[in-house]
Amino acid sequence: MDTEDALAEMTWSRRLLFLIFIPIAIGVAMELGAWRGATEVCVYAGSGAVLAGDVEAALERIGVHYREVDEGYILRGGLRRGCAVLIIPGGYTAEMVSALGVEGLEEIRGFVQGGGLYIGICAGAYIAARRVEAPGRPEGLGIINVTNVRLRGIGVVEVEVVDPGHPLVEGCPETISIWYQNGPHMKPGRGVEVAAVYEDGSAAIVSAPYGEGLVILFSPHPEGSSEGDVDPEELGTLRLLENALKMRGTQ
């Protein structure tokens, strides 16, 4: 018996429920499964993301294909069409927040909630918190329970691995030399796992689930710096980026 015959035998009330429920059920299933079946790595290179090029170069070195996206792509709902990983790189935090606006932040929030992997580096770590350490302290994504303290400084620093079993630092030495460029010193709250810390004890690399997704934050730069002539392969920090990408689906 085909669907048309089955519908003909239903009472009007049952038929009405069928016609209403099935499209809703299909829509919900598609929404929840959109990110789970996605494969694409997206790098935000829109307003404020001046260090996106370094992340893209690092991805190319480890053989990862990516799509470059901007605020327009995000505002049009692009993250819902095949994006599995969103990387927000270093840059100008206030410009990013202003360009994305409330709707753009909500799109990112929904992406992670639905199962996406968010990797925030420096500025990307700043905007992941509920309040952004930028002029006026605008509202951030609020997708991870951290408080960011804004500090200044540029150069290669050392961070200490405090959880050797954390998949983010798999294969890394106890002390990691890594490029730092005004990144946040993070104070983690409940539910946040800390993989590495700065000398002052504040968190440098953290992760936490958010909805069906996962949030990974790097205060320093695993991708190195072309401007600072810092090769991430020489430092060994490309491994951190590789490990982060492998964590999709582990939440």
mmCIF file of C-alpha atoms in Angstrom:
data_model
loop_
_atom_site.group_PDB
_atom_site.id
_atom_site.type_symbol
_atom_site.label_atom_id
_atom_site.label_comp_id
_atom_site.label_asym_id
_atom_site.label_seq_id
_atom_site.Cartn_x
_atom_site.Cartn_y
_atom_site.Cartn_z
ATOM 1 C CA MET A 1 0.000 0.000 0.000
ATOM 2 C CA ASP A 2 1.505 3.359 -1.000
ATOM 3 C CA THR A 3 1.356 6.564 1.042
ATOM 4 C CA GLU A 4 -1.609 7.942 -0.921
ATOM 5 C CA ASP A 5 -3.737 4.828 -0.245
ATOM 6 C CA ALA A 6 -2.798 4.873 3.419
ATOM 7 C CA LEU A 7 -3.837 8.498 3.726
ATOM 8 C CA ALA A 8 -7.175 7.751 2.069
ATOM 9 C CA GLU A 9 -8.031 5.224 4.772
ATOM 10 C CA MET A 10 -7.246 7.560 7.644
ATOM 11 C CA THR A 11 -9.874 9.528 9.500
ATOM 12 C CA TRP A 12 -9.737 13.255 8.880
ATOM 13 C CA SER A 13 -8.316 13.895 12.348
ATOM 14 C CA ARG A 14 -5.580 11.294 11.956
ATOM 15 C CA ARG A 15 -4.810 12.544 8.464
ATOM 16 C CA LEU A 16 -4.480 16.090 9.757
ATOM 17 C CA LEU A 17 -2.081 14.991 12.497
ATOM 18 C CA PHE A 18 -0.067 13.025 9.953
ATOM 19 C CA LEU A 19 0.225 15.965 7.586
ATOM 20 C CA ILE A 20 1.252 18.332 10.374
ATOM 21 C CA PHE A 21 3.592 16.054 12.282
ATOM 22 C CA ILE A 22 5.639 14.519 9.464
ATOM 23 C CA PRO A 23 7.043 17.791 8.030
ATOM 24 C CA ILE A 24 7.846 19.004 11.551
ATOM 25 C CA ALA A 25 9.584 15.752 12.443
ATOM 26 C CA ILE A 26 11.604 15.809 9.238
ATOM 27 C CA GLY A 27 12.571 19.441 9.831
ATOM 28 C CA VAL A 28 13.708 18.776 13.388
ATOM 29 C CA ALA A 29 15.717 15.739 12.314
ATOM 30 C CA MET A 30 17.408 17.736 9.573
ATOM 31 C CA GLU A 31 18.189 20.581 11.983
ATOM 32 C CA LEU A 32 19.676 18.299 14.633
ATOM 33 C CA GLY A 33 21.581 16.232 12.096
ATOM 34 C CA ALA A 34 22.859 19.082 9.955
ATOM 35 C CA TRP A 35 26.133 19.497 11.804
ATOM 36 C CA ARG A 36 26.609 15.825 12.654
ATOM 37 C CA GLY A 37 26.796 14.890 8.993
ATOM 38 C CA ALA A 38 28.858 17.940 8.068
ATOM 39 C CA THR A 39 32.526 17.716 7.171
ATOM 40 C CA GLU A 40 33.689 21.200 6.290
ATOM 41 C CA VAL A 41 36.226 23.215 8.274
ATOM 42 C CA CYS A 42 35.326 26.911 8.128
ATOM 43 C CA VAL A 43 37.758 29.702 8.990
ATOM 44 C CA TYR A 44 36.284 33.093 9.831
ATOM 45 C CA ALA A 45 38.157 35.679 7.760
ATOM 46 C CA GLY A 46 35.678 38.534 7.969
ATOM 47 C CA SER A 47 35.870 41.889 9.724
ATOM 48 C CA GLY A 48 38.531 41.993 12.424
ATOM 49 C CA ALA A 49 40.043 38.588 11.618
ATOM 50 C CA VAL A 50 43.441 39.928 10.598
ATOM 51 C CA LEU A 51 45.291 36.750 11.590
ATOM 52 C CA ALA A 52 43.097 34.349 9.632
ATOM 53 C CA GLY A 53 45.874 33.908 7.077
ATOM 54 C CA ASP A 54 48.160 32.308 9.654
ATOM 55 C CA VAL A 55 45.482 29.771 10.569
ATOM 56 C CA GLU A 56 44.830 28.995 6.917
ATOM 57 C CA ALA A 57 48.549 28.499 6.265
ATOM 58 C CA ALA A 58 48.753 26.139 9.250
ATOM 59 C CA LEU A 59 45.775 24.121 8.001
ATOM 60 C CA GLU A 60 47.397 23.810 4.590
ATOM 61 C CA ARG A 61 50.587 22.522 6.190
ATOM 62 C CA ILE A 62 48.725 19.739 7.965
ATOM 63 C CA GLY A 63 46.703 18.903 4.868
ATOM 64 C CA VAL A 64 43.310 20.170 6.004
ATOM 65 C CA HIS A 65 40.953 21.634 3.409
ATOM 66 C CA TYR A 66 38.932 24.618 4.584
ATOM 67 C CA ARG A 67 36.379 27.196 3.513
ATOM 68 C CA GLU A 68 37.030 30.876 4.189
ATOM 69 C CA VAL A 69 33.888 32.568 5.510
ATOM 70 C CA ASP A 70 32.916 36.054 6.634
ATOM 71 C CA GLU A 71 30.149 37.630 8.701
ATOM 72 C CA GLY A 72 27.832 37.714 5.684
ATOM 73 C CA TYR A 73 28.128 33.957 5.234
ATOM 74 C CA ILE A 74 27.351 33.392 8.906
ATOM 75 C CA LEU A 75 24.417 35.830 8.918
ATOM 76 C CA ARG A 76 22.933 34.045 5.888
ATOM 77 C CA GLY A 77 22.904 30.784 7.844
ATOM 78 C CA GLY A 78 25.915 29.330 6.047
ATOM 79 C CA LEU A 79 27.150 27.428 9.091
ATOM 80 C CA ARG A 80 24.049 25.259 8.826
ATOM 81 C CA ARG A 81 25.026 24.057 5.358
ATOM 82 C CA GLY A 82 27.867 21.594 5.778
ATOM 83 C CA CYS A 83 30.149 23.305 8.313
ATOM 84 C CA ALA A 84 31.483 20.921 10.955
ATOM 85 C CA VAL A 85 34.210 23.086 12.483
ATOM 86 C CA LEU A 86 34.337 26.854 12.898
ATOM 87 C CA ILE A 87 37.686 28.460 13.675
ATOM 88 C CA ILE A 88 37.637 32.062 14.900
ATOM 89 C CA PRO A 89 41.244 33.307 14.662
ATOM 90 C CA GLY A 90 43.154 36.144 16.251
ATOM 91 C CA GLY A 91 42.432 39.734 15.361
ATOM 92 C CA TYR A 92 40.425 42.691 16.591
ATOM 93 C CA THR A 93 37.806 41.422 19.014
ATOM 94 C CA ALA A 94 35.564 44.498 19.024
ATOM 95 C CA GLU A 95 35.428 44.569 15.210
ATOM 96 C CA MET A 96 34.410 40.920 15.089
ATOM 97 C CA VAL A 97 31.625 41.367 17.630
ATOM 98 C CA SER A 98 30.335 44.491 15.888
ATOM 99 C CA ALA A 99 30.343 42.858 12.444
ATOM 100 C CA LEU A 100 28.624 39.676 13.600
ATOM 101 C CA GLY A 101 26.060 41.492 15.717
ATOM 102 C CA VAL A 102 23.422 39.769 17.814
ATOM 103 C CA GLU A 103 22.172 37.663 14.891
ATOM 104 C CA GLY A 104 25.627 36.465 13.882
ATOM 105 C CA LEU A 105 26.513 35.496 17.435
ATOM 106 C CA GLU A 106 23.227 33.605 17.672
ATOM 107 C CA GLU A 107 24.045 31.722 14.455
ATOM 108 C CA ILE A 108 27.389 30.633 15.924
ATOM 109 C CA ARG A 109 25.756 29.723 19.220
ATOM 110 C CA GLY A 110 23.198 27.593 17.409
ATOM 111 C CA PHE A 111 25.908 25.948 15.327
ATOM 112 C CA VAL A 112 27.765 24.754 18.417
ATOM 113 C CA GLN A 113 24.551 23.862 20.249
ATOM 114 C CA GLY A 114 23.597 21.623 17.349
ATOM 115 C CA GLY A 115 26.845 19.649 17.387
ATOM 116 C CA GLY A 116 29.484 21.877 15.797
ATOM 117 C CA LEU A 117 33.081 22.239 16.954
ATOM 118 C CA TYR A 118 34.144 25.790 17.826
ATOM 119 C CA ILE A 119 37.865 26.533 17.953
ATOM 120 C CA GLY A 120 38.648 30.015 19.243
ATOM 121 C CA ILE A 121 42.179 31.380 19.058
ATOM 122 C CA CYS A 122 43.055 34.588 20.944
ATOM 123 C CA ALA A 123 40.234 36.905 19.768
ATOM 124 C CA GLY A 124 38.155 33.794 19.169
ATOM 125 C CA ALA A 125 38.722 32.896 22.815
ATOM 126 C CA TYR A 126 37.751 36.382 23.950
ATOM 127 C CA ILE A 127 34.375 36.381 22.193
ATOM 128 C CA ALA A 128 33.465 32.873 23.393
ATOM 129 C CA ALA A 129 32.900 34.161 26.936
ATOM 130 C CA ARG A 130 29.661 35.782 28.083
ATOM 131 C CA ARG A 131 31.266 39.213 28.293
ATOM 132 C CA VAL A 132 33.966 40.321 25.868
ATOM 133 C CA GLU A 133 37.062 42.070 27.156
ATOM 134 C CA ALA A 134 36.777 44.951 24.689
ATOM 135 C CA PRO A 135 35.676 48.598 24.967
ATOM 136 C CA GLY A 136 32.192 48.653 26.490
ATOM 137 C CA ARG A 137 32.427 44.941 27.340
ATOM 138 C CA PRO A 138 29.823 43.849 24.772
ATOM 139 C CA GLU A 139 27.954 40.597 25.113
ATOM 140 C CA GLY A 140 29.857 37.609 23.754
ATOM 141 C CA LEU A 141 28.798 34.123 22.751
ATOM 142 C CA GLY A 142 28.506 32.773 26.291
ATOM 143 C CA ILE A 143 29.255 29.241 25.090
ATOM 144 C CA ILE A 144 31.829 28.403 27.751
ATOM 145 C CA ASN A 145 32.091 29.119 31.462
ATOM 146 C CA VAL A 146 35.267 31.206 31.515
ATOM 147 C CA THR A 147 36.126 34.708 32.640
ATOM 148 C CA ASN A 148 38.764 36.337 30.474
ATOM 149 C CA VAL A 149 41.366 38.718 31.825
ATOM 150 C CA ARG A 150 42.883 40.920 29.152
ATOM 151 C CA LEU A 151 46.666 41.171 29.300
ATOM 152 C CA ARG A 152 49.181 42.632 26.895
ATOM 153 C CA GLY A 153 52.307 41.000 25.586
ATOM 154 C CA ILE A 154 53.802 39.598 22.401
ATOM 155 C CA GLY A 155 56.368 36.849 21.975
ATOM 156 C CA VAL A 156 57.079 33.177 22.484
ATOM 157 C CA VAL A 157 55.969 32.050 25.945
ATOM 158 C CA GLU A 158 55.865 28.756 27.790
ATOM 159 C CA VAL A 159 52.713 27.019 28.960
ATOM 160 C CA GLU A 160 52.632 24.011 31.260
ATOM 161 C CA VAL A 161 50.543 20.942 30.522
ATOM 162 C CA VAL A 162 48.436 20.210 33.615
ATOM 163 C CA ASP A 163 46.362 17.360 32.192
ATOM 164 C CA PRO A 164 48.649 15.054 30.167
ATOM 165 C CA GLY A 165 45.685 12.798 29.416
ATOM 166 C CA HIS A 166 43.712 15.549 27.705
ATOM 167 C CA PRO A 167 43.408 14.833 23.956
ATOM 168 C CA LEU A 168 44.307 18.436 23.128
ATOM 169 C CA VAL A 169 47.868 17.940 24.382
ATOM 170 C CA GLU A 170 48.376 14.379 23.208
ATOM 171 C CA GLY A 171 51.974 13.915 22.099
ATOM 172 C CA CYS A 172 53.064 17.289 23.523
ATOM 173 C CA PRO A 173 55.907 17.888 26.011
ATOM 174 C CA GLU A 174 55.196 18.977 29.589
ATOM 175 C CA THR A 175 56.286 22.506 28.693
ATOM 176 C CA ILE A 176 55.119 23.940 25.380
ATOM 177 C CA SER A 177 56.748 26.955 23.755
ATOM 178 C CA ILE A 178 54.066 28.826 21.824
ATOM 179 C CA TRP A 179 53.419 32.225 20.224
ATOM 180 C CA TYR A 180 51.456 34.674 22.373
ATOM 181 C CA GLN A 181 49.875 37.921 21.179
ATOM 182 C CA ASN A 182 47.700 39.673 23.761
ATOM 183 C CA GLY A 183 45.536 36.616 24.356
ATOM 184 C CA PRO A 184 43.218 36.252 27.361
ATOM 185 C CA HIS A 185 44.298 34.707 30.623
ATOM 186 C CA MET A 186 41.288 32.522 31.315
ATOM 187 C CA LYS A 187 39.655 31.762 34.651
ATOM 188 C CA PRO A 188 37.685 28.539 34.147
ATOM 189 C CA GLY A 189 34.389 27.795 35.850
ATOM 190 C CA ARG A 190 32.471 24.582 36.391
ATOM 191 C CA GLY A 191 32.477 22.148 33.488
ATOM 192 C CA VAL A 192 35.619 23.513 31.839
ATOM 193 C CA GLU A 193 38.616 21.229 31.329
ATOM 194 C CA VAL A 194 42.039 22.864 31.479
ATOM 195 C CA ALA A 195 44.791 21.322 29.373
ATOM 196 C CA ALA A 196 47.574 23.886 29.903
ATOM 197 C CA VAL A 197 48.270 26.970 32.005
ATOM 198 C CA TYR A 198 50.461 30.052 31.977
ATOM 199 C CA GLU A 199 53.157 30.724 34.542
ATOM 200 C CA ASP A 200 50.679 32.691 36.684
ATOM 201 C CA GLY A 201 48.357 29.680 36.852
ATOM 202 C CA SER A 202 45.661 31.085 34.569
ATOM 203 C CA ALA A 203 44.364 28.791 31.849
ATOM 204 C CA ALA A 204 45.906 28.929 28.386
ATOM 205 C CA ILE A 205 44.153 26.012 26.648
ATOM 206 C CA VAL A 206 40.680 24.803 27.647
ATOM 207 C CA SER A 207 37.697 22.845 26.377
ATOM 208 C CA ALA A 208 34.070 22.342 27.378
ATOM 209 C CA PRO A 209 30.893 20.899 25.879
ATOM 210 C CA TYR A 210 28.089 23.201 24.809
ATOM 211 C CA GLY A 211 24.836 21.531 23.917
ATOM 212 C CA GLU A 212 25.648 18.783 21.429
ATOM 213 C CA GLY A 213 28.872 20.540 20.419
ATOM 214 C CA LEU A 214 32.314 21.305 21.782
ATOM 215 C CA VAL A 215 34.231 24.502 22.490
ATOM 216 C CA ILE A 216 38.040 24.613 22.395
ATOM 217 C CA LEU A 217 39.893 27.796 23.274
ATOM 218 C CA PHE A 218 43.541 28.690 22.729
ATOM 219 C CA SER A 219 44.681 31.904 24.354
ATOM 220 C CA PRO A 220 48.050 31.660 22.537
ATOM 221 C CA HIS A 221 48.529 30.848 18.852
ATOM 222 C CA PRO A 222 49.174 27.219 17.860
ATOM 223 C CA GLU A 223 49.379 28.397 14.239
ATOM 224 C CA GLY A 224 52.463 30.538 14.932
ATOM 225 C CA SER A 225 52.936 33.960 13.369
ATOM 226 C CA SER A 226 54.043 35.020 9.897
ATOM 227 C CA GLU A 227 54.454 38.604 11.093
ATOM 228 C CA GLY A 228 56.555 37.488 14.050
ATOM 229 C CA ASP A 229 58.440 34.986 11.878
ATOM 230 C CA VAL A 230 57.453 32.167 14.224
ATOM 231 C CA ASP A 231 57.241 28.744 12.590
ATOM 232 C CA PRO A 232 54.666 26.541 14.368
ATOM 233 C CA GLU A 233 56.300 23.435 12.932
ATOM 234 C CA GLU A 234 59.603 24.318 14.570
ATOM 235 C CA LEU A 235 57.841 24.996 17.876
ATOM 236 C CA GLY A 236 55.800 21.820 17.516
ATOM 237 C CA THR A 237 52.502 23.636 18.095
ATOM 238 C CA LEU A 238 50.858 22.464 14.881
ATOM 239 C CA ARG A 239 50.136 19.298 16.832
ATOM 240 C CA LEU A 240 47.783 21.290 19.075
ATOM 241 C CA LEU A 241 45.733 22.358 16.079
ATOM 242 C CA GLU A 242 45.689 18.811 14.715
ATOM 243 C CA ASN A 243 44.575 17.472 18.092
ATOM 244 C CA ALA A 244 41.802 20.056 18.298
ATOM 245 C CA LEU A 245 40.421 19.083 14.899
ATOM 246 C CA LYS A 246 40.444 15.417 15.895
ATOM 247 C CA MET A 247 38.189 16.178 18.859
ATOM 248 C CA ARG A 248 35.092 16.709 16.751
ATOM 249 C CA GLY A 249 32.470 14.219 17.829
ATOM 250 C CA THR A 250 34.128 13.386 21.170
ATOM 251 C CA GLN A 251 31.779 15.487 23.296
#
